[in-house]
Structures are given as C-alpha cells and as structure tokens.
CSV table of C-alpha atoms and ligand atoms in Angstrom, one decimal:
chain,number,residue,atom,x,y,z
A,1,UNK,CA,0.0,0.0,0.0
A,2,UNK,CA,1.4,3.3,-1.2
A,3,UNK,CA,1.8,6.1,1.7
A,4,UNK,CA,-0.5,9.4,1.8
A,5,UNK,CA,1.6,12.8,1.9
A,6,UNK,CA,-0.3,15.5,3.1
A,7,UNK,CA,-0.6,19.2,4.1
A,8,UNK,CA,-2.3,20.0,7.5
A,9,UNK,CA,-2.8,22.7,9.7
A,10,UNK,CA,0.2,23.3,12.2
A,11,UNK,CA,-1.0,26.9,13.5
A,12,UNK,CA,-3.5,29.2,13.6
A,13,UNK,CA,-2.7,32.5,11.4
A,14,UNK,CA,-2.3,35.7,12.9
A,15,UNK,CA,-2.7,38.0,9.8
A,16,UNK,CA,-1.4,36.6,6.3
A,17,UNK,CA,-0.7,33.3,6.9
A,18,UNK,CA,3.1,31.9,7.4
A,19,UNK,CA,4.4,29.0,5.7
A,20,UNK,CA,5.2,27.4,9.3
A,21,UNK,CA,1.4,27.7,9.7
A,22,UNK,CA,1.2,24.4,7.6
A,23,UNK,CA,2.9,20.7,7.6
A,24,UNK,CA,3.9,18.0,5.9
A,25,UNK,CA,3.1,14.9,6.6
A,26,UNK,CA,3.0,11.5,5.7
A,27,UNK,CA,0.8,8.4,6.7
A,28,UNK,CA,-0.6,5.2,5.1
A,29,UNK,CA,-3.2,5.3,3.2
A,30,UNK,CA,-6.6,3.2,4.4
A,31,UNK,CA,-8.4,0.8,2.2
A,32,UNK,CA,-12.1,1.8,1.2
A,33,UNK,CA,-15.0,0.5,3.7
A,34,UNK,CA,-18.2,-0.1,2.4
A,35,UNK,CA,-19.9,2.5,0.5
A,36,UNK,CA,-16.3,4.3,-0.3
A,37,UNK,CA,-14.4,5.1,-2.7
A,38,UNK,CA,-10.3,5.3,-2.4
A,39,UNK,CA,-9.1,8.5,-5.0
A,40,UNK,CA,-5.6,9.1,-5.8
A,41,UNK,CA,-5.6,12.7,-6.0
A,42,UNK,CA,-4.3,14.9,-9.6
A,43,UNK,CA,-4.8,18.3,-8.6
A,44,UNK,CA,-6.3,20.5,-5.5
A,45,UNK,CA,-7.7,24.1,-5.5
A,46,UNK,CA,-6.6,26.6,-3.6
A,47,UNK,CA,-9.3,28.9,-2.4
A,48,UNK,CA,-9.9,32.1,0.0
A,49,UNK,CA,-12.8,30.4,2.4
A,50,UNK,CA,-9.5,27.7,3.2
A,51,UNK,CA,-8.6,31.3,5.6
A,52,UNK,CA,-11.7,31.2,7.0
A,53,UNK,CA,-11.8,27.2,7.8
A,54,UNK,CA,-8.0,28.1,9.5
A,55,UNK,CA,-10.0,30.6,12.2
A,56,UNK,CA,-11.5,29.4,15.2
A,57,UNK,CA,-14.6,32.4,14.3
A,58,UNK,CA,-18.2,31.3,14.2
A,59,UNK,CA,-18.9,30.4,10.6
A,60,UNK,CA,-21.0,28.8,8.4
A,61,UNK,CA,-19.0,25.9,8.5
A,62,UNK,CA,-16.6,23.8,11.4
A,63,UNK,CA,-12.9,25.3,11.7
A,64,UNK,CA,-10.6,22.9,11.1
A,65,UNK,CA,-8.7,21.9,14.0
A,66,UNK,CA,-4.9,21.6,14.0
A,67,UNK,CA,-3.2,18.5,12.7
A,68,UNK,CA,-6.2,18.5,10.1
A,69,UNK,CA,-5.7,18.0,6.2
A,70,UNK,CA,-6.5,21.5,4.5
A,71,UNK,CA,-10.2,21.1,3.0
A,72,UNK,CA,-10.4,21.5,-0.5
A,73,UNK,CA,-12.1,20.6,-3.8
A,74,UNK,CA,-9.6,18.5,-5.2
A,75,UNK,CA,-9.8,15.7,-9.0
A,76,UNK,CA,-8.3,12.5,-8.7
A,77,UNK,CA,-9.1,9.3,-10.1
A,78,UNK,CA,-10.8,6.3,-8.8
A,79,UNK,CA,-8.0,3.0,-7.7
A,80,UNK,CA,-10.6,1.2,-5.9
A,81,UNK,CA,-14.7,1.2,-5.4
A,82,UNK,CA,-17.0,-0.3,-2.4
A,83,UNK,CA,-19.7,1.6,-4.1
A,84,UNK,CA,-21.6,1.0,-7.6
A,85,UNK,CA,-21.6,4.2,-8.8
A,86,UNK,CA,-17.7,5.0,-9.7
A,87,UNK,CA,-15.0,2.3,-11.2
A,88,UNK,CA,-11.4,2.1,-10.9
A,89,UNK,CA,-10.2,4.6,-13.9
A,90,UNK,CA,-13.1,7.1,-13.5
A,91,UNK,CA,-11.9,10.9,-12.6
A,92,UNK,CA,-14.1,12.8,-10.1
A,93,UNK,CA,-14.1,15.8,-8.2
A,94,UNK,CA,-15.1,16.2,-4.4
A,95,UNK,CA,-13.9,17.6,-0.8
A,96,UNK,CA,-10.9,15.5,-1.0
A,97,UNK,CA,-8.5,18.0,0.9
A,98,UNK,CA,-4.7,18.9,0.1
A,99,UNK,CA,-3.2,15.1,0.0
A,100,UNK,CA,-2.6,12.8,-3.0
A,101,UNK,CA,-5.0,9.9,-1.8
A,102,UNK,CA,-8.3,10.2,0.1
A,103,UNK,CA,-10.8,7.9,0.9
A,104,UNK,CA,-14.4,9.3,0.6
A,105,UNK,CA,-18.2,8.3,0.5
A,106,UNK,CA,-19.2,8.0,-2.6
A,107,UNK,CA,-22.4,10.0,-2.2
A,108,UNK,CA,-19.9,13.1,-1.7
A,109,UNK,CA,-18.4,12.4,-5.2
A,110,UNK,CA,-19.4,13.9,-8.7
A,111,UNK,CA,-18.2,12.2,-12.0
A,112,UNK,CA,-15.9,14.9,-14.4
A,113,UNK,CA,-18.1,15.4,-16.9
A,114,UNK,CA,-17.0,13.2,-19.6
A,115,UNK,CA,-14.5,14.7,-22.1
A,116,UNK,CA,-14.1,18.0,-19.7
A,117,UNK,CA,-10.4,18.9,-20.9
A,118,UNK,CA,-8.1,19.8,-19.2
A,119,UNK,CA,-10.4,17.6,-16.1
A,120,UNK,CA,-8.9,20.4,-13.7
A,121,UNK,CA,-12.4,22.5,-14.8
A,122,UNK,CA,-14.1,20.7,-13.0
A,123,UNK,CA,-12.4,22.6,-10.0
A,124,UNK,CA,-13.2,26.2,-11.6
A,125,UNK,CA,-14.7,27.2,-14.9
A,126,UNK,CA,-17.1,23.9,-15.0
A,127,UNK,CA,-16.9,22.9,-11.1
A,128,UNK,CA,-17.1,25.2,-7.7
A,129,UNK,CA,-16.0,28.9,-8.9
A,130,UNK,CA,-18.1,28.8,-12.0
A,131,UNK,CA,-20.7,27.9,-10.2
A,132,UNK,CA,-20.3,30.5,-8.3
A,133,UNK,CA,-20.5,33.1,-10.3
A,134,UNK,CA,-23.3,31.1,-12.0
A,135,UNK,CA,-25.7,31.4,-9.2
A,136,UNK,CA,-24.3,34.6,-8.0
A,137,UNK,CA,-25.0,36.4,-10.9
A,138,UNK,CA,-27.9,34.9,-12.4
A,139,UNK,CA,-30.0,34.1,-9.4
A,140,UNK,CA,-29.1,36.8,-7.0
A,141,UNK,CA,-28.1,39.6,-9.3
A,142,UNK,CA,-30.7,39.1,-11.7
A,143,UNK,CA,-28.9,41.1,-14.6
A,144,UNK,CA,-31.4,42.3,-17.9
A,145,UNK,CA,-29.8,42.7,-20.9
A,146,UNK,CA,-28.0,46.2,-20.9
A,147,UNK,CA,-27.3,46.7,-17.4
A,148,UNK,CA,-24.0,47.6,-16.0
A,149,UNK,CA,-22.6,45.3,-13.6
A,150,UNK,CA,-19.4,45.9,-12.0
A,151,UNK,CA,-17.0,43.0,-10.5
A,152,UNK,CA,-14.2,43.0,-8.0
A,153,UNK,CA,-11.6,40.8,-7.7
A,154,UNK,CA,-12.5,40.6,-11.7
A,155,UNK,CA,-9.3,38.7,-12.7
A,156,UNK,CA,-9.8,35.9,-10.1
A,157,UNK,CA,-11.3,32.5,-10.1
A,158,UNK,CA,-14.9,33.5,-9.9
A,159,UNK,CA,-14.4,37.1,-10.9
A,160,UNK,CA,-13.3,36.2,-14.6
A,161,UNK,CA,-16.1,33.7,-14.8
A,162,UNK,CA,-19.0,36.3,-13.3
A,163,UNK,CA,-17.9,39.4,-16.1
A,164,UNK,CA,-18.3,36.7,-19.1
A,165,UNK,CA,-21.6,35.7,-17.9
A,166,UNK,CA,-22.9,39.0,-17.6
A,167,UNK,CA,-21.3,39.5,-21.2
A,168,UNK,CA,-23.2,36.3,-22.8
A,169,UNK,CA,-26.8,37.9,-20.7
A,170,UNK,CA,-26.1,41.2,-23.0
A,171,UNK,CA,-24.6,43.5,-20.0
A,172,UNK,CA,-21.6,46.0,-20.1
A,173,UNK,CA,-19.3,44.6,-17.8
A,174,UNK,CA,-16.6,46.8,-15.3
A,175,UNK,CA,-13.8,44.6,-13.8
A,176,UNK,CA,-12.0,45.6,-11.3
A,177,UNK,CA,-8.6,44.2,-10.3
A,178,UNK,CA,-4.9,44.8,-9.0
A,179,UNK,CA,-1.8,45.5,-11.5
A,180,UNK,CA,-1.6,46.3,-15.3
A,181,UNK,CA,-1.3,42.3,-16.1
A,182,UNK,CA,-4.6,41.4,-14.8
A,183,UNK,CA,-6.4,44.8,-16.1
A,184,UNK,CA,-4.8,43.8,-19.6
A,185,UNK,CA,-6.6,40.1,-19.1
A,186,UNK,CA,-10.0,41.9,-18.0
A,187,UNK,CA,-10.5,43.1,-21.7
A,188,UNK,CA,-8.6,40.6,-23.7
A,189,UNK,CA,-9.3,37.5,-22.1
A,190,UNK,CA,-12.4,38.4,-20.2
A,191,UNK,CA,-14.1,40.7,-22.4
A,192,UNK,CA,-14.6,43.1,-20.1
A,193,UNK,CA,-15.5,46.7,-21.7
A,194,UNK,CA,-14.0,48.4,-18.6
A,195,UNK,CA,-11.3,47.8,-16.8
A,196,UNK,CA,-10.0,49.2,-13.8
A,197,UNK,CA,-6.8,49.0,-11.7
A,198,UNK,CA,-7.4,49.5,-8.5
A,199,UNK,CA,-3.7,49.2,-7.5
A,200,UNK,CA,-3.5,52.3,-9.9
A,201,UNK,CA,-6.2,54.6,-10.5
A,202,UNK,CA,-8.1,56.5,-7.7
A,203,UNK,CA,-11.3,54.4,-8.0
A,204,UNK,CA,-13.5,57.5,-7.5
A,205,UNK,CA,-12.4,59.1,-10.6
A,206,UNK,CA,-12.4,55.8,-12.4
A,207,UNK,CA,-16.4,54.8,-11.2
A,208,UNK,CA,-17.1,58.5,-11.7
A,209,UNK,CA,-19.4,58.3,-14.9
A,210,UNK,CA,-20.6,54.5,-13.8
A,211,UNK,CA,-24.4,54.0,-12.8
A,212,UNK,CA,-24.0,50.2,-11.4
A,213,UNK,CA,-26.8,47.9,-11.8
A,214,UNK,CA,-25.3,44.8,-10.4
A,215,UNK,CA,-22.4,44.4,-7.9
A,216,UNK,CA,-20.7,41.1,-7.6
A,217,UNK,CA,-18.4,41.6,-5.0
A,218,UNK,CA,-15.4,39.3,-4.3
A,219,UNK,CA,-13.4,42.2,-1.9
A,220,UNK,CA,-15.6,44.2,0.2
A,221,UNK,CA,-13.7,46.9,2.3
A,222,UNK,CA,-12.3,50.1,0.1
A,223,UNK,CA,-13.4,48.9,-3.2
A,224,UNK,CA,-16.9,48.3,-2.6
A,225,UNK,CA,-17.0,51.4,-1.2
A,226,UNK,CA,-16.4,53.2,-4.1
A,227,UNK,CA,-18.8,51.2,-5.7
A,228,UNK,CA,-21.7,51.8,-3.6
A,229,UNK,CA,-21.4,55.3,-4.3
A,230,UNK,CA,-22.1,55.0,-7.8
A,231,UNK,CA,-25.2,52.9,-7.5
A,232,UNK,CA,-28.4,53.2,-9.9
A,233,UNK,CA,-31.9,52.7,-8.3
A,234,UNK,CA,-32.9,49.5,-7.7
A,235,UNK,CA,-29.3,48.2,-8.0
A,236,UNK,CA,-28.4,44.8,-7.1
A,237,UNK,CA,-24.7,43.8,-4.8
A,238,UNK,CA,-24.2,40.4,-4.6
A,239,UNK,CA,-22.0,39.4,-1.6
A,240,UNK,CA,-20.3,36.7,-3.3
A,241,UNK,CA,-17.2,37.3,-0.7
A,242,UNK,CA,-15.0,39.5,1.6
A,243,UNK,CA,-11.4,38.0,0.3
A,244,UNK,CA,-9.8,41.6,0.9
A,245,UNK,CA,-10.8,41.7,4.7
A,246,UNK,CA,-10.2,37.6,5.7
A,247,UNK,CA,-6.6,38.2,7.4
A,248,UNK,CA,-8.2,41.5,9.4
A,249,UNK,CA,-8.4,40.1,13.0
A,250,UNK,CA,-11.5,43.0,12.6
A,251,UNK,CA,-13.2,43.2,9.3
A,252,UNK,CA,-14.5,46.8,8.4
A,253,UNK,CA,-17.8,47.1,7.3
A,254,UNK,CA,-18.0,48.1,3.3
A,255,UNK,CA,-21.5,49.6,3.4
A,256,UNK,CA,-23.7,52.2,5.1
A,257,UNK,CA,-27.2,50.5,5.1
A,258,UNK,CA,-28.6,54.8,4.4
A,259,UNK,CA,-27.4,53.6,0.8
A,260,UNK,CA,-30.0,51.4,0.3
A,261,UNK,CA,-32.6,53.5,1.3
A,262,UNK,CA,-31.6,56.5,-0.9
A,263,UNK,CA,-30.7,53.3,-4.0
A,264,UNK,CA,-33.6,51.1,-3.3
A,265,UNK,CA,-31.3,48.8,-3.3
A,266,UNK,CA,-30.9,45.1,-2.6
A,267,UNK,CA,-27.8,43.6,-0.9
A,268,UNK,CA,-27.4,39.8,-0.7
A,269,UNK,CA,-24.8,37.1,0.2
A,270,UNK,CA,-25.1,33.7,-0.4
A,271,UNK,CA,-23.0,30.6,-0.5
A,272,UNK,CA,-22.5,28.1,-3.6
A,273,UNK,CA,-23.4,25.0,-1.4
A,274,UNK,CA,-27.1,25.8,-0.9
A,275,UNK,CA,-27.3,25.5,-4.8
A,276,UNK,CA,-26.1,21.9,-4.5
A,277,UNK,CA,-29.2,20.2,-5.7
A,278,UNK,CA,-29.0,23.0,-9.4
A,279,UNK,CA,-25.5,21.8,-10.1
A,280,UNK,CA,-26.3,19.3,-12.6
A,281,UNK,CA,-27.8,22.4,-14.5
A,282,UNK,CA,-24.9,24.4,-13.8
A,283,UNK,CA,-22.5,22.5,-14.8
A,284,UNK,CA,-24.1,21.5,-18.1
A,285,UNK,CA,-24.8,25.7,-19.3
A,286,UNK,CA,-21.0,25.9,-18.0
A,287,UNK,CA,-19.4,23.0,-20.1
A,288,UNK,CA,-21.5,24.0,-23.1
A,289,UNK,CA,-19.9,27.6,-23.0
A,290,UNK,CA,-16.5,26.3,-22.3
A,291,UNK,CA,-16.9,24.1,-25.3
A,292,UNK,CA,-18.2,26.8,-28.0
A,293,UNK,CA,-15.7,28.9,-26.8
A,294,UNK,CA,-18.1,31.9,-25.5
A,295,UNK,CA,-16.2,31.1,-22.3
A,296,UNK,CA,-12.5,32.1,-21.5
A,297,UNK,CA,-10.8,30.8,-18.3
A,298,UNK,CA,-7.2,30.7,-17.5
A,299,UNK,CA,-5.7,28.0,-14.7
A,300,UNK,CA,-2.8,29.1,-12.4
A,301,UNK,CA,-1.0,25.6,-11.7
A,302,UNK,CA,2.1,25.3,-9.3
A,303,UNK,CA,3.5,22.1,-9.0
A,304,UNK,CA,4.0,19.3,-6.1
A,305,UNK,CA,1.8,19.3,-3.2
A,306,UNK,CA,4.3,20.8,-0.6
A,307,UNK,CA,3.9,24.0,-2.6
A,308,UNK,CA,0.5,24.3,-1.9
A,309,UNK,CA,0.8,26.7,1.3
A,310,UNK,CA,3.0,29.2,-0.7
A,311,UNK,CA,0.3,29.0,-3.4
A,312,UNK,CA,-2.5,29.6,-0.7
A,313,UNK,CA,-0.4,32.6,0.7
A,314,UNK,CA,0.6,34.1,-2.8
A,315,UNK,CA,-3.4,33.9,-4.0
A,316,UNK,CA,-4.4,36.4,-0.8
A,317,UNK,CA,-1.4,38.4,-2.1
A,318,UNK,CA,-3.0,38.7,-5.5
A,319,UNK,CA,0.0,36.4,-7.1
A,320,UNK,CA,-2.3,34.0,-9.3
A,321,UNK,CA,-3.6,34.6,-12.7
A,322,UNK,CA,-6.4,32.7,-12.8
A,323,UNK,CA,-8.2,29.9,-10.6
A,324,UNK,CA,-5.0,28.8,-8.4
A,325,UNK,CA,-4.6,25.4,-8.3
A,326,UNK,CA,-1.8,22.8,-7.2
A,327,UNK,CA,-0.7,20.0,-9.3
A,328,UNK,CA,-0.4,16.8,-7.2
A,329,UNK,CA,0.6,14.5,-9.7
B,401,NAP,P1,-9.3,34.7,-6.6
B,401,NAP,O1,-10.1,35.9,-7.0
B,401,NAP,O2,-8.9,33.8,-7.7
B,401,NAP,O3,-8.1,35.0,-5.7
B,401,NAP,C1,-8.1,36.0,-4.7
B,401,NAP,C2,-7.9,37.4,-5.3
B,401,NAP,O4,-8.3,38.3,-4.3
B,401,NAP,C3,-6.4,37.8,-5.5
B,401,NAP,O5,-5.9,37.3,-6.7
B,401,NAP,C4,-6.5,39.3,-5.4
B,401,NAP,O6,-6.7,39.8,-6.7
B,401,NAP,C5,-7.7,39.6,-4.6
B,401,NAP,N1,-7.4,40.3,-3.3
B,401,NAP,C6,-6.6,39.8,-2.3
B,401,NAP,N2,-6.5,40.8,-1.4
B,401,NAP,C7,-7.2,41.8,-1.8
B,401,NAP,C8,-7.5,43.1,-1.3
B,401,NAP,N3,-7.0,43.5,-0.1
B,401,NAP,N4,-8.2,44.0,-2.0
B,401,NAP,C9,-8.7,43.6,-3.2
B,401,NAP,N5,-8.5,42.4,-3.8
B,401,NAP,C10,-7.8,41.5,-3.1
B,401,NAP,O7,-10.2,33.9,-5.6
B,401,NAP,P2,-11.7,33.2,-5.9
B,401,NAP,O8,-11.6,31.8,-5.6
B,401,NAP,O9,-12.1,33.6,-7.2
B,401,NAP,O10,-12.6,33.9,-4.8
B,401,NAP,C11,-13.1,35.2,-5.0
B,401,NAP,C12,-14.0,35.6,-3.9
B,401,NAP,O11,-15.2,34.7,-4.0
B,401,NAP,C13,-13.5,35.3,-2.5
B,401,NAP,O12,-13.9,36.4,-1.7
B,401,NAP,C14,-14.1,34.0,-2.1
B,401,NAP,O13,-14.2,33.9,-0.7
B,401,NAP,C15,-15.5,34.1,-2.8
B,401,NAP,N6,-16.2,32.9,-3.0
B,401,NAP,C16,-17.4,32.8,-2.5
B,401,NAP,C17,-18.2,31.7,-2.7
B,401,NAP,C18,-19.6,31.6,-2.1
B,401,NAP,O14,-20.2,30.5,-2.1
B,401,NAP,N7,-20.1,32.7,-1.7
B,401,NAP,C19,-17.6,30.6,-3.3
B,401,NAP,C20,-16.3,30.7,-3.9
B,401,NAP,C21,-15.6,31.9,-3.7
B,401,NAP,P3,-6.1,41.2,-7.2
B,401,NAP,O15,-4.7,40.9,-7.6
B,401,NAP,O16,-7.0,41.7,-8.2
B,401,NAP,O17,-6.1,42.1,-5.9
C-alpha cells in the first residue's frame, strides 16, 4: 500500500498566513469500507474560504482543528470502489483535501463530466467557482440585458467567470482588479469593456461616470465602497465574498445601510453549497460555454503538493492569474 503525503494545519494564522502555519506529513493510506471510494488525488484548489476554515470564528462551516488536512475541492481518479456508482479509472471531483490519496463516500463524489479537458475544470470554470459566479450572478443579481454590472476581484477565479456571464446575458461589464497584467486580461481574455486598476487609479475618478446595476463583489472593504457610491436605483450587490478583509483580526464594514434607502437597493450574500441540488444544470450551461468557446478561463497551476501553502499565501497576495490550483501529480 502506497503512503499518503499531506498538508495539515500546524498553527492558527495571525494575519497573512506563514508558511510554518502548515505541515507535511506523511501516513498510510486506508483501504475503502463499504460504501467508499479510495481516489488518488491529480490536482487540488486553492481557495480564500481555506482562511476562514484556519479561524476558530463562528462560521457557516466547522474550523478545522490543528493537525487537520487543509479542506479542498480536489480531482483525482478512482484506484478502488466499495460503491456501484464509480469504477477504478473514473476521474471525479469532491472535498478531497490537500493530500494525494483520500478515501471518501461515494455520495460526496461527482463524476468529471466526460470529455471535460483539461479535467482540472471541474475545480473552476465547469466545477465550484463557476458555479459560483453562476448562481451569484444569475439568481441573486438578476442582470437584464444592458445593465451595468461591475466585478471586484475581476481577474480571479470566480471574478473572470462572473464578467463573461454577464457579457453572454447582454450586460456591459466593469472589472475591477490589481496591476496592469490582470487589467490587460479583463479586456482581452475576459471581455470586459472596462477595466479598472485598483492598485492604480483613484477608484472614484475611475467609477465617476458609472451608474452600477449589479455588484458582484469578491473584496468588500475600500473597493466596494467606491462602488456603492455609484449605485443606480434598484441596483443589485451580490456578496459573493469578503477576500480583501479575511486576514483583518476585525473586518471593516463596506457599506452604510442609508445607501439602500436612498438606492432602493438590494444587498445579498449567499454561498454556492445551498445551490447543490441545481449543479447538474450548472455545470451543463457551464461545459457548453467552455466548449463553443463563448467562455475564457485561465488555470494558475504550481506544481507538487508541498507547494501548496506558498500558493495559498501568494493567492491572498494577489499572485495568481487565474483559478489557483496545485498539481499533485
Ligand atoms: P481569486 O479571486 O482567484 O483570488 C483571490 C484574489 O483576491 C487575489 O488574486 C487578489 O486579486 C484579490 N485580493 C486579495 N486581497 C485583496 C485586497 N485587499 N483587495 C482587493 N482584492 C484583493 O479567488 P476566488 O476563488 O475567485 O474567490 C473570489 C471571492 O469569491 C473570495 O472572496 C471568495 O471567498 C469568494 N467565494 C465565495 C463563494 C460563495 O459561495 N459565496 C464561493 C467561492 C468563492 P487582485 O490581484 O486583483 O487584488
């Protein structure tokens, strides 16, 4: 039986985290029970909530405790199977955490959609961040066709998945995002018809002529700010997340609730996993863009799994261009 190598949680953070926050480690790996399904793992994502899971702060899911495997979305493929549904061979996605083999339920599992190349879409465009922006746009932002929606942390997993969508629903998108790389990527890769640097510009100045229907917002704090003061009426912001205020021991609030008095507007968070039984029709609207090419994405991969901490770290710093990922085997 081959050993397990994996990356748990040895501290806490304080702040950004610390590569000492995380360790290696290495164990053997357990044979499949009833009902499971052993996966050796190809590739894990590396997301912002993973911050949140570090904290001991009430959530809407359980901290993980020290010594714990990092939780992730991860696609691997199937070595052995105590349960009907998946065969040795088959590739599939689930909450498989930051190791190279994991032993799982094979209720928590999800096939990759057939033919899904590369199958690492299945962790973004075509799997949890696409989804996201999915469900974030289209059920809680509720975009008409020529609205203006603006996006924060544009160039990001989610964020270059939302400004497309609102594209193909016949809106004129705003991304926001940090550095002239990423702003480049907002209009060339992205389609975006503005695109703004908010490492760069004073945000006020660039938002100035902007009436914003929709808000997906990734950041919060200073940006949304900005953008709240350029709301239309009736404007939608969609709390998709908070990534710029997740190492603040005290969050500061984005928003004075006046604004949606004076905007009639409508302010709503939500979180992917309630939309768990409308994947199937995610997904399929998803692959179907990816495959006529009406949808761009663009993977950041670093390779070998004890490189996954400095990934995590340098995605909260802004380093990845596109969904950040880590290449297992
Ligand atoms: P991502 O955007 O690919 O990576 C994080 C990005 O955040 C960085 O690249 C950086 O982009 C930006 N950032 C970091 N610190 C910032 C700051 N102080 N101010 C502004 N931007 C900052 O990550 P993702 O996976 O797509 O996640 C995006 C957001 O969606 C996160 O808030 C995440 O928690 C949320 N999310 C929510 C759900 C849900 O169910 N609600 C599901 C998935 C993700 P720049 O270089 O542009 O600064």
């Amino acid at each position: 039986m081959p050993t397990n190598r994996r990356v748990t949680l040895a501290a806490r953070p304080d702040g950004l985290p610390k590569e000492s926050d995380f360790a290696l480690d290495q164990v053997d790996v357990p044979g499949p029970k009833s009902g499971e399904v052993l996966v050796r793992i190809h590739a894990v994502s590396v997301d912002p909530y993973q911050r949140g899971r570090m904290s001991e702060a009430r959530s809407y899911a359980k901290p993980l405790q020290l010594g714990d495997v990092i939780t992730s979305q991860s696609v691997g493929e199937v070595m052995e199977s105590n349960d009907g549904r998946f065969s040795p061979g088959d590739l599939v996605v689930g909450q498989l955490g930051w190791q190279e083999y994991a032993v799982a339920r094979g209720g928590s599992l999800r096939l990759v959609p057939h033919g899904l190349d590369p199958p690492t879409l299945a962790l973004h465009a075509v799997g949890a961040t696409g989804l996201t922006a999915y469900f974030g746009l289209f059920d809680v932002g509720r975009p008409r066709a020529g609205d203006t929606v603006v996006v924060s942390g544009a160039a990001g997993a989610v964020g270059q998945i939302a400004g497309q969508l609102a594209k193909l629903a016949g809106c004129r998108t705003v991304g926001i995002a940090g550095g002239p790389e990423k702003v480049r990527e907002l209009a060339e890769l992205y389609r975006y018809d503005v695109a703004v640097d908010y490492k760069n510009a004073d945000l006020g100045d660039a938002l100035r002529d902007e009436r914003v229907d929709v808000y997906f917002d990734n950041v919060g704090g200073e940006i949304s700010r900005a953008v709240h003061r350029r709301l239309s009426i009736g404007a939608r912001i969609v709390i998709c997340g908070q990534v710029s205020q997740y190492n603040q021991a005290r969050p500061e609030p984005s928003f004075h609730p006046g604004a949606l008095i004076v905007y009639r507007a409508r302010m709503e968070g939500f979180l992917i996993g309630d939309y768990a039984h409308r994947f199937g029709e995610g997904v399929m609207r998803l692959a179907s863009w990816v495959a006529s090419g009406d949808l761009h994405w663009r993977e950041d991969v670093t390779d070998g799994l004890e490189n996954a901490p400095q990934a995590f770290i340098g995605m909260l710093n802004g380093a990845n261009r596109g969904k950040a990922l880590v290449r297992v085997t």
